[in-house]
Amino acid sequence: MAENLKGQPRDLFGPLRGPYQDKSLNPTTSLNLHYTEGGFALRLEAVPVPLPSPEMEPAKECQALGRTLECKTPQSPQQEKEQPLKLPGCVVSCKSSWDRLQDLCRLEKLSCALLDVNKKNLFDFEVEYLCDYKKVQDEEFYMVKWKGYPETQNTWEPRKNLKCTNLLKQFHKDLEKEVIRREGKLRKGVRRLDQSLSSYLVQKAKQRKALRQWEHHLNVKRNHNGSIKVENEVDLEGPPKDFVYINEYKVGDGINLTEVAVGCECKNCYIDAVDGCCPGASQNRFAYNDQGQVKIRAGKPIYECNKRCLCGMDCPNRVVQKGIQYDMCIFRTPNHRGWGVRTLEKIRKNSFVMEYVGEIITSEEAERRGQIYDRQGATYLFDLDYVEDVYTVDAAYYGNISHFVNHSCNPNLQVYNVFIENIDERLPRIAFFATRTIRPGEELTFDYNMQVDPVDAESTRMDSNFGLAGMAGSPKKRVRIECKCGTEGCRKYLF
Ligand SMILES: C[S@@+](CC[C@H](N)C(=O)[O-])C[C@H]1O[C@@H](n2cnc3c(N)ncnc32)[C@H](O)[C@@H]1O
Ligand SMILES: [Zn+2]
Ligand SMILES: [Zn+2]
Ligand SMILES: [Zn+2]
Ligand SMILES: [Zn+2]
């Protein structure tokens, strides 16, 4: 993908040479680039320019180039060397644009991951994306956005100079798709793109970049084996703004988990269980077969081995605690259901797929938040009503990949209540298992309004619990969401 165009005529830095002064700042102050312990920082200083530059080797990697400035009290250059004085908590936003910061980085010959300026593109030119296309006589040209250079430095380049095959393919794919969407058919012999088309292509390229960054971020945050892909071939929606990836429940203030006090002492929890192993301690059955597939019916609880058990992580009674094992993709649904999740691998029937994690809140708090979410048209509340309706999992802000799993009236995931380190029956963990074999590429869904037949005469455990959080028995009307699951027996509404 990298482009290496020799002899590019550029003098990007002419106007910026010398101490950098931002006219938008107070004229008695200057905005200076400084090397600090953490790397590189911009500082607003009430001292005359130019300042003696710190006697340090240029930092190899600029990590600290945040868009913030530290306010400093005036002091002598000697003091400055010894210990910079800071006004505690006094930080102002940097007024410089991203483009200027990139230029400054280049001027100082620094690399900065945040600004996409690296050793390679400091001296070399790499195409970040293509923005426009034209044909002059018989020669094709592309407008190039150079990686690490501001958009003002975009240039038209003849195709023969471009070696970014994948970017070229992607550009033409996006172009053709959009032309068909707008005009119903492809146009041959196009010599120029109209402005709205080229600006769409730039938006698409920027979106791809943002989604790639988000995908990378999610994979850094996950602590499970299954990887996460992100894909949007439907619209220009970018990464969700208010979503933080977590791997396990985030327990709110004032909510205490009751840690399990005992573990099992089986030699082999599967073939030589002592007193029914961990599930036996609460008169429950062992939940899994030797392949880790759940074999008890939905509605029955799963008690896995815990940290007090003598067995190791290879024990067949440790499944949910090992986390997500399948590679998955968060994708934009084509029929207005927002994002959804599809598996990239085959999942066998009754296998553990993922846990529903989020913030644990009280049901009163859930009712309050539920009304806000209703107005926003999406819900992420899962009521933990295994024994009584006290707590709710809210995955709206903190969540894992289950945040993106949609509803279906004929789902391929089934919910189970799981207890591992915590034995408070009011706080089960929520685990999804495959109801049937799921093929690679299939969307994963569960029933938001699931009803499970009572397991025995006195038990009514496990019934509807998603989205209606905090509303059990409440006379208040919920906003009805029309179901677009598209299955044969669709109930037409999510709730
Ligand atoms: C837990 S979220 C699922 C992820 C969501 N699609 C997103 O983009 O974040 C639940 C919301 O997704 C939408 N949704 C899920 N399943 C749906 C369905 N079958 N039909 C219509 N909308 C659905 C509704 O807006 C619902 O409130
Ligand atoms: Zn055991
Ligand atoms: Zn055990
Ligand atoms: Zn065990
Ligand atoms: Zn439906």
PDB file of C-alpha atoms in Angstrom, residues 168-335:
ATOM      1  CA  LEU A 168      -7.431   1.786  -5.772  1.00  0.00           C
ATOM      2  CA  LYS A 169      -9.720  -1.253  -5.726  1.00  0.00           C
ATOM      3  CA  GLN A 170     -11.563   0.018  -2.664  1.00  0.00           C
ATOM      4  CA  PHE A 171     -11.963   3.472  -4.247  1.00  0.00           C
ATOM      5  CA  HIS A 172     -13.519   2.042  -7.427  1.00  0.00           C
ATOM      6  CA  LYS A 173     -15.710  -0.354  -5.455  1.00  0.00           C
ATOM      7  CA  ASP A 174     -17.053   2.489  -3.318  1.00  0.00           C
ATOM      8  CA  LEU A 175     -17.456   4.671  -6.401  1.00  0.00           C
ATOM      9  CA  GLU A 176     -19.380   2.073  -8.401  1.00  0.00           C
ATOM     10  CA  LYS A 177     -21.623   1.165  -5.479  1.00  0.00           C
ATOM     11  CA  GLU A 178     -22.499   4.792  -4.857  1.00  0.00           C
ATOM     12  CA  VAL A 179     -23.129   5.562  -8.549  1.00  0.00           C
ATOM     13  CA  ILE A 180     -25.491   2.593  -8.757  1.00  0.00           C
ATOM     14  CA  ARG A 181     -27.224   3.682  -5.549  1.00  0.00           C
ATOM     15  CA  ARG A 182     -27.674   7.218  -6.894  1.00  0.00           C
ATOM     16  CA  GLU A 183     -28.415   6.563 -10.534  1.00  0.00           C
ATOM     17  CA  GLY A 184     -29.604   2.977 -10.624  1.00  0.00           C
ATOM     18  CA  LYS A 185     -26.866   1.922 -13.059  1.00  0.00           C
ATOM     19  CA  LEU A 186     -23.172   2.315 -13.828  1.00  0.00           C
ATOM     20  CA  ARG A 187     -21.888   5.097 -16.053  1.00  0.00           C
ATOM     21  CA  LYS A 188     -19.157   4.324 -18.569  1.00  0.00           C
ATOM     22  CA  GLY A 189     -16.342   6.660 -19.621  1.00  0.00           C
ATOM     23  CA  VAL A 190     -16.548   9.031 -16.666  1.00  0.00           C
ATOM     24  CA  ARG A 191     -13.961  11.821 -16.992  1.00  0.00           C
ATOM     25  CA  ARG A 192     -14.678  13.710 -13.764  1.00  0.00           C
ATOM     26  CA  LEU A 193     -16.618  13.045 -10.576  1.00  0.00           C
ATOM     27  CA  ASP A 194     -19.134  15.586  -9.435  1.00  0.00           C
ATOM     28  CA  GLN A 195     -18.358  17.261  -6.157  1.00  0.00           C
ATOM     29  CA  SER A 196     -20.929  15.426  -4.066  1.00  0.00           C
ATOM     30  CA  LEU A 197     -19.606  12.084  -5.284  1.00  0.00           C
ATOM     31  CA  SER A 198     -15.981  12.890  -4.470  1.00  0.00           C
ATOM     32  CA  SER A 199     -16.920  14.273  -1.067  1.00  0.00           C
ATOM     33  CA  TYR A 200     -18.887  11.070  -0.406  1.00  0.00           C
ATOM     34  CA  LEU A 201     -15.779   9.033  -1.284  1.00  0.00           C
ATOM     35  CA  VAL A 202     -13.687  11.062   1.141  1.00  0.00           C
ATOM     36  CA  GLN A 203     -16.263  10.504   3.881  1.00  0.00           C
ATOM     37  CA  LYS A 204     -16.254   6.779   3.110  1.00  0.00           C
ATOM     38  CA  ALA A 205     -12.451   6.649   3.303  1.00  0.00           C
ATOM     39  CA  LYS A 206     -12.462   8.539   6.593  1.00  0.00           C
ATOM     40  CA  GLN A 207     -15.138   6.230   7.951  1.00  0.00           C
ATOM     41  CA  ARG A 208     -13.088   3.162   6.997  1.00  0.00           C
ATOM     42  CA  LYS A 209     -10.132   4.636   8.824  1.00  0.00           C
ATOM     43  CA  ALA A 210     -12.194   5.402  11.942  1.00  0.00           C
ATOM     44  CA  LEU A 211     -13.695   1.902  11.944  1.00  0.00           C
ATOM     45  CA  ARG A 212     -10.269   0.318  11.559  1.00  0.00           C
ATOM     46  CA  GLN A 213      -9.017   2.327  14.524  1.00  0.00           C
ATOM     47  CA  TRP A 214     -12.034   1.319  16.595  1.00  0.00           C
ATOM     48  CA  GLU A 215     -11.581  -2.327  15.615  1.00  0.00           C
ATOM     49  CA  HIS A 216      -7.971  -2.121  16.770  1.00  0.00           C
ATOM     50  CA  HIS A 217      -9.064  -0.500  20.025  1.00  0.00           C
ATOM     51  CA  LEU A 218     -11.662  -3.218  20.713  1.00  0.00           C
ATOM     52  CA  ASN A 219      -9.071  -5.914  20.126  1.00  0.00           C
ATOM     53  CA  VAL A 220      -6.662  -4.240  22.522  1.00  0.00           C
ATOM     54  CA  LYS A 221      -9.380  -4.062  25.173  1.00  0.00           C
ATOM     55  CA  ARG A 222     -10.725  -7.616  24.862  1.00  0.00           C
ATOM     56  CA  ASN A 223      -9.208 -10.269  27.091  1.00  0.00           C
ATOM     57  CA  HIS A 224     -10.817 -13.211  25.288  1.00  0.00           C
ATOM     58  CA  ASN A 225      -9.570 -15.424  22.473  1.00  0.00           C
ATOM     59  CA  GLY A 226     -12.177 -14.566  19.850  1.00  0.00           C
ATOM     60  CA  SER A 227     -11.140 -11.567  17.770  1.00  0.00           C
ATOM     61  CA  ILE A 228     -13.456  -8.713  16.729  1.00  0.00           C
ATOM     62  CA  LYS A 229     -13.878  -7.336  13.210  1.00  0.00           C
ATOM     63  CA  VAL A 230     -15.854  -4.222  12.343  1.00  0.00           C
ATOM     64  CA  GLU A 231     -17.571  -3.663   9.001  1.00  0.00           C
ATOM     65  CA  ASN A 232     -19.966  -1.129   7.558  1.00  0.00           C
ATOM     66  CA  GLU A 233     -20.890  -1.623   3.918  1.00  0.00           C
ATOM     67  CA  VAL A 234     -24.284  -0.019   4.421  1.00  0.00           C
ATOM     68  CA  ASP A 235     -24.021   3.635   5.386  1.00  0.00           C
ATOM     69  CA  LEU A 236     -21.607   6.272   6.670  1.00  0.00           C
ATOM     70  CA  GLU A 237     -22.105   5.543  10.366  1.00  0.00           C
ATOM     71  CA  GLY A 238     -18.801   5.474  12.255  1.00  0.00           C
ATOM     72  CA  PRO A 239     -17.896   3.940  15.624  1.00  0.00           C
ATOM     73  CA  PRO A 240     -20.455   4.531  18.392  1.00  0.00           C
ATOM     74  CA  LYS A 241     -19.428   7.541  20.434  1.00  0.00           C
ATOM     75  CA  ASP A 242     -20.407   6.479  23.919  1.00  0.00           C
ATOM     76  CA  PHE A 243     -19.327   2.916  24.300  1.00  0.00           C
ATOM     77  CA  VAL A 244     -16.563   1.466  26.466  1.00  0.00           C
ATOM     78  CA  TYR A 245     -15.501  -2.143  25.975  1.00  0.00           C
ATOM     79  CA  ILE A 246     -15.314  -4.193  29.176  1.00  0.00           C
ATOM     80  CA  ASN A 247     -14.801  -7.917  29.726  1.00  0.00           C
ATOM     81  CA  GLU A 248     -16.720  -8.476  32.927  1.00  0.00           C
ATOM     82  CA  TYR A 249     -19.499  -6.931  35.020  1.00  0.00           C
ATOM     83  CA  LYS A 250     -18.854  -3.476  36.358  1.00  0.00           C
ATOM     84  CA  VAL A 251     -20.437  -3.494  39.798  1.00  0.00           C
ATOM     85  CA  GLY A 252     -21.971  -0.200  40.844  1.00  0.00           C
ATOM     86  CA  ASP A 253     -21.429   1.478  44.227  1.00  0.00           C
ATOM     87  CA  GLY A 254     -23.277  -0.134  47.118  1.00  0.00           C
ATOM     88  CA  ILE A 255     -23.735  -3.451  45.331  1.00  0.00           C
ATOM     89  CA  ASN A 256     -21.771  -6.258  46.934  1.00  0.00           C
ATOM     90  CA  LEU A 257     -21.056  -9.650  45.484  1.00  0.00           C
ATOM     91  CA  THR A 258     -21.135 -12.612  47.850  1.00  0.00           C
ATOM     92  CA  GLU A 259     -17.923 -14.446  47.208  1.00  0.00           C
ATOM     93  CA  VAL A 260     -18.136 -18.206  47.117  1.00  0.00           C
ATOM     94  CA  ALA A 261     -16.662 -19.681  50.314  1.00  0.00           C
ATOM     95  CA  VAL A 262     -15.957 -23.234  49.215  1.00  0.00           C
ATOM     96  CA  GLY A 263     -14.799 -25.110  46.154  1.00  0.00           C
ATOM     97  CA  CYS A 264     -14.952 -28.742  45.166  1.00  0.00           C
ATOM     98  CA  GLU A 265     -12.333 -31.330  45.937  1.00  0.00           C
ATOM     99  CA  CYS A 266     -12.956 -33.701  43.044  1.00  0.00           C
ATOM    100  CA  LYS A 267     -10.050 -35.618  41.550  1.00  0.00           C
ATOM    101  CA  ASN A 268     -11.711 -35.145  38.188  1.00  0.00           C
ATOM    102  CA  CYS A 269     -14.822 -32.971  38.142  1.00  0.00           C
ATOM    103  CA  TYR A 270     -16.234 -34.761  35.103  1.00  0.00           C
ATOM    104  CA  ILE A 271     -15.724 -38.473  35.717  1.00  0.00           C
ATOM    105  CA  ASP A 272     -15.043 -38.564  39.422  1.00  0.00           C
ATOM    106  CA  ALA A 273     -17.154 -35.791  40.951  1.00  0.00           C
ATOM    107  CA  VAL A 274     -17.345 -35.602  44.759  1.00  0.00           C
ATOM    108  CA  ASP A 275     -20.906 -34.880  45.939  1.00  0.00           C
ATOM    109  CA  GLY A 276     -21.928 -33.615  42.518  1.00  0.00           C
ATOM    110  CA  CYS A 277     -18.941 -31.232  42.236  1.00  0.00           C
ATOM    111  CA  CYS A 278     -19.750 -27.500  42.490  1.00  0.00           C
ATOM    112  CA  PRO A 279     -23.311 -27.717  41.145  1.00  0.00           C
ATOM    113  CA  GLY A 280     -24.026 -30.504  43.633  1.00  0.00           C
ATOM    114  CA  ALA A 281     -23.448 -28.142  46.560  1.00  0.00           C
ATOM    115  CA  SER A 282     -26.751 -26.417  45.659  1.00  0.00           C
ATOM    116  CA  GLN A 283     -28.548 -29.591  44.478  1.00  0.00           C
ATOM    117  CA  ASN A 284     -28.030 -28.701  40.852  1.00  0.00           C
ATOM    118  CA  ARG A 285     -26.831 -30.827  37.979  1.00  0.00           C
ATOM    119  CA  PHE A 286     -23.472 -30.689  36.200  1.00  0.00           C
ATOM    120  CA  ALA A 287     -24.190 -28.430  33.206  1.00  0.00           C
ATOM    121  CA  TYR A 288     -21.769 -29.593  30.504  1.00  0.00           C
ATOM    122  CA  ASN A 289     -20.730 -32.597  28.486  1.00  0.00           C
ATOM    123  CA  ASP A 290     -17.054 -33.318  27.879  1.00  0.00           C
ATOM    124  CA  GLN A 291     -17.085 -30.936  24.883  1.00  0.00           C
ATOM    125  CA  GLY A 292     -18.214 -27.992  26.995  1.00  0.00           C
ATOM    126  CA  GLN A 293     -21.712 -28.074  25.464  1.00  0.00           C
ATOM    127  CA  VAL A 294     -24.537 -27.266  27.826  1.00  0.00           C
ATOM    128  CA  LYS A 295     -26.822 -30.237  28.482  1.00  0.00           C
ATOM    129  CA  ILE A 296     -29.234 -28.905  31.109  1.00  0.00           C
ATOM    130  CA  ARG A 297     -32.404 -27.163  30.031  1.00  0.00           C
ATOM    131  CA  ALA A 298     -32.716 -23.406  29.832  1.00  0.00           C
ATOM    132  CA  GLY A 299     -33.997 -22.066  33.135  1.00  0.00           C
ATOM    133  CA  LYS A 300     -31.730 -24.330  35.178  1.00  0.00           C
ATOM    134  CA  PRO A 301     -28.670 -22.599  36.662  1.00  0.00           C
ATOM    135  CA  ILE A 302     -25.075 -23.354  35.785  1.00  0.00           C
ATOM    136  CA  TYR A 303     -22.636 -23.614  38.684  1.00  0.00           C
ATOM    137  CA  GLU A 304     -19.066 -23.601  37.391  1.00  0.00           C
ATOM    138  CA  CYS A 305     -15.914 -24.448  39.338  1.00  0.00           C
ATOM    139  CA  ASN A 306     -14.326 -21.476  41.058  1.00  0.00           C
ATOM    140  CA  LYS A 307     -11.023 -20.237  42.446  1.00  0.00           C
ATOM    141  CA  ARG A 308     -11.403 -22.323  45.603  1.00  0.00           C
ATOM    142  CA  CYS A 309     -11.753 -25.583  43.683  1.00  0.00           C
ATOM    143  CA  LEU A 310      -8.801 -27.930  43.477  1.00  0.00           C
ATOM    144  CA  CYS A 311      -9.227 -28.431  39.707  1.00  0.00           C
ATOM    145  CA  GLY A 312      -7.375 -26.385  37.100  1.00  0.00           C
ATOM    146  CA  MET A 313      -8.499 -24.293  34.126  1.00  0.00           C
ATOM    147  CA  ASP A 314      -8.756 -27.427  31.973  1.00  0.00           C
ATOM    148  CA  CYS A 315     -11.674 -28.669  34.134  1.00  0.00           C
ATOM    149  CA  PRO A 316     -14.776 -29.369  31.972  1.00  0.00           C
ATOM    150  CA  ASN A 317     -16.804 -27.362  34.465  1.00  0.00           C
ATOM    151  CA  ARG A 318     -15.083 -24.122  33.422  1.00  0.00           C
ATOM    152  CA  VAL A 319     -16.617 -22.813  30.215  1.00  0.00           C
ATOM    153  CA  VAL A 320     -18.187 -19.381  30.584  1.00  0.00           C
ATOM    154  CA  GLN A 321     -15.237 -18.182  32.673  1.00  0.00           C
ATOM    155  CA  LYS A 322     -12.898 -18.832  29.743  1.00  0.00           C
ATOM    156  CA  GLY A 323     -14.621 -16.127  27.734  1.00  0.00           C
ATOM    157  CA  ILE A 324     -15.504 -15.731  24.062  1.00  0.00           C
ATOM    158  CA  GLN A 325     -13.718 -18.263  21.832  1.00  0.00           C
ATOM    159  CA  TYR A 326     -15.081 -17.400  18.376  1.00  0.00           C
ATOM    160  CA  ASP A 327     -13.982 -14.677  15.979  1.00  0.00           C
ATOM    161  CA  MET A 328     -16.892 -12.308  15.378  1.00  0.00           C
ATOM    162  CA  CYS A 329     -17.786  -9.276  13.333  1.00  0.00           C
ATOM    163  CA  ILE A 330     -19.738  -6.186  14.359  1.00  0.00           C
ATOM    164  CA  PHE A 331     -21.511  -5.218  11.142  1.00  0.00           C
ATOM    165  CA  ARG A 332     -24.001  -2.604  10.041  1.00  0.00           C
ATOM    166  CA  THR A 333     -27.343  -4.276   9.311  1.00  0.00           C
ATOM    167  CA  PRO A 334     -28.875  -3.406   5.942  1.00  0.00           C
ATOM    168  CA  ASN A 335     -32.439  -3.105   7.281  1.00  0.00           C
TER     169      ASN A 335
END
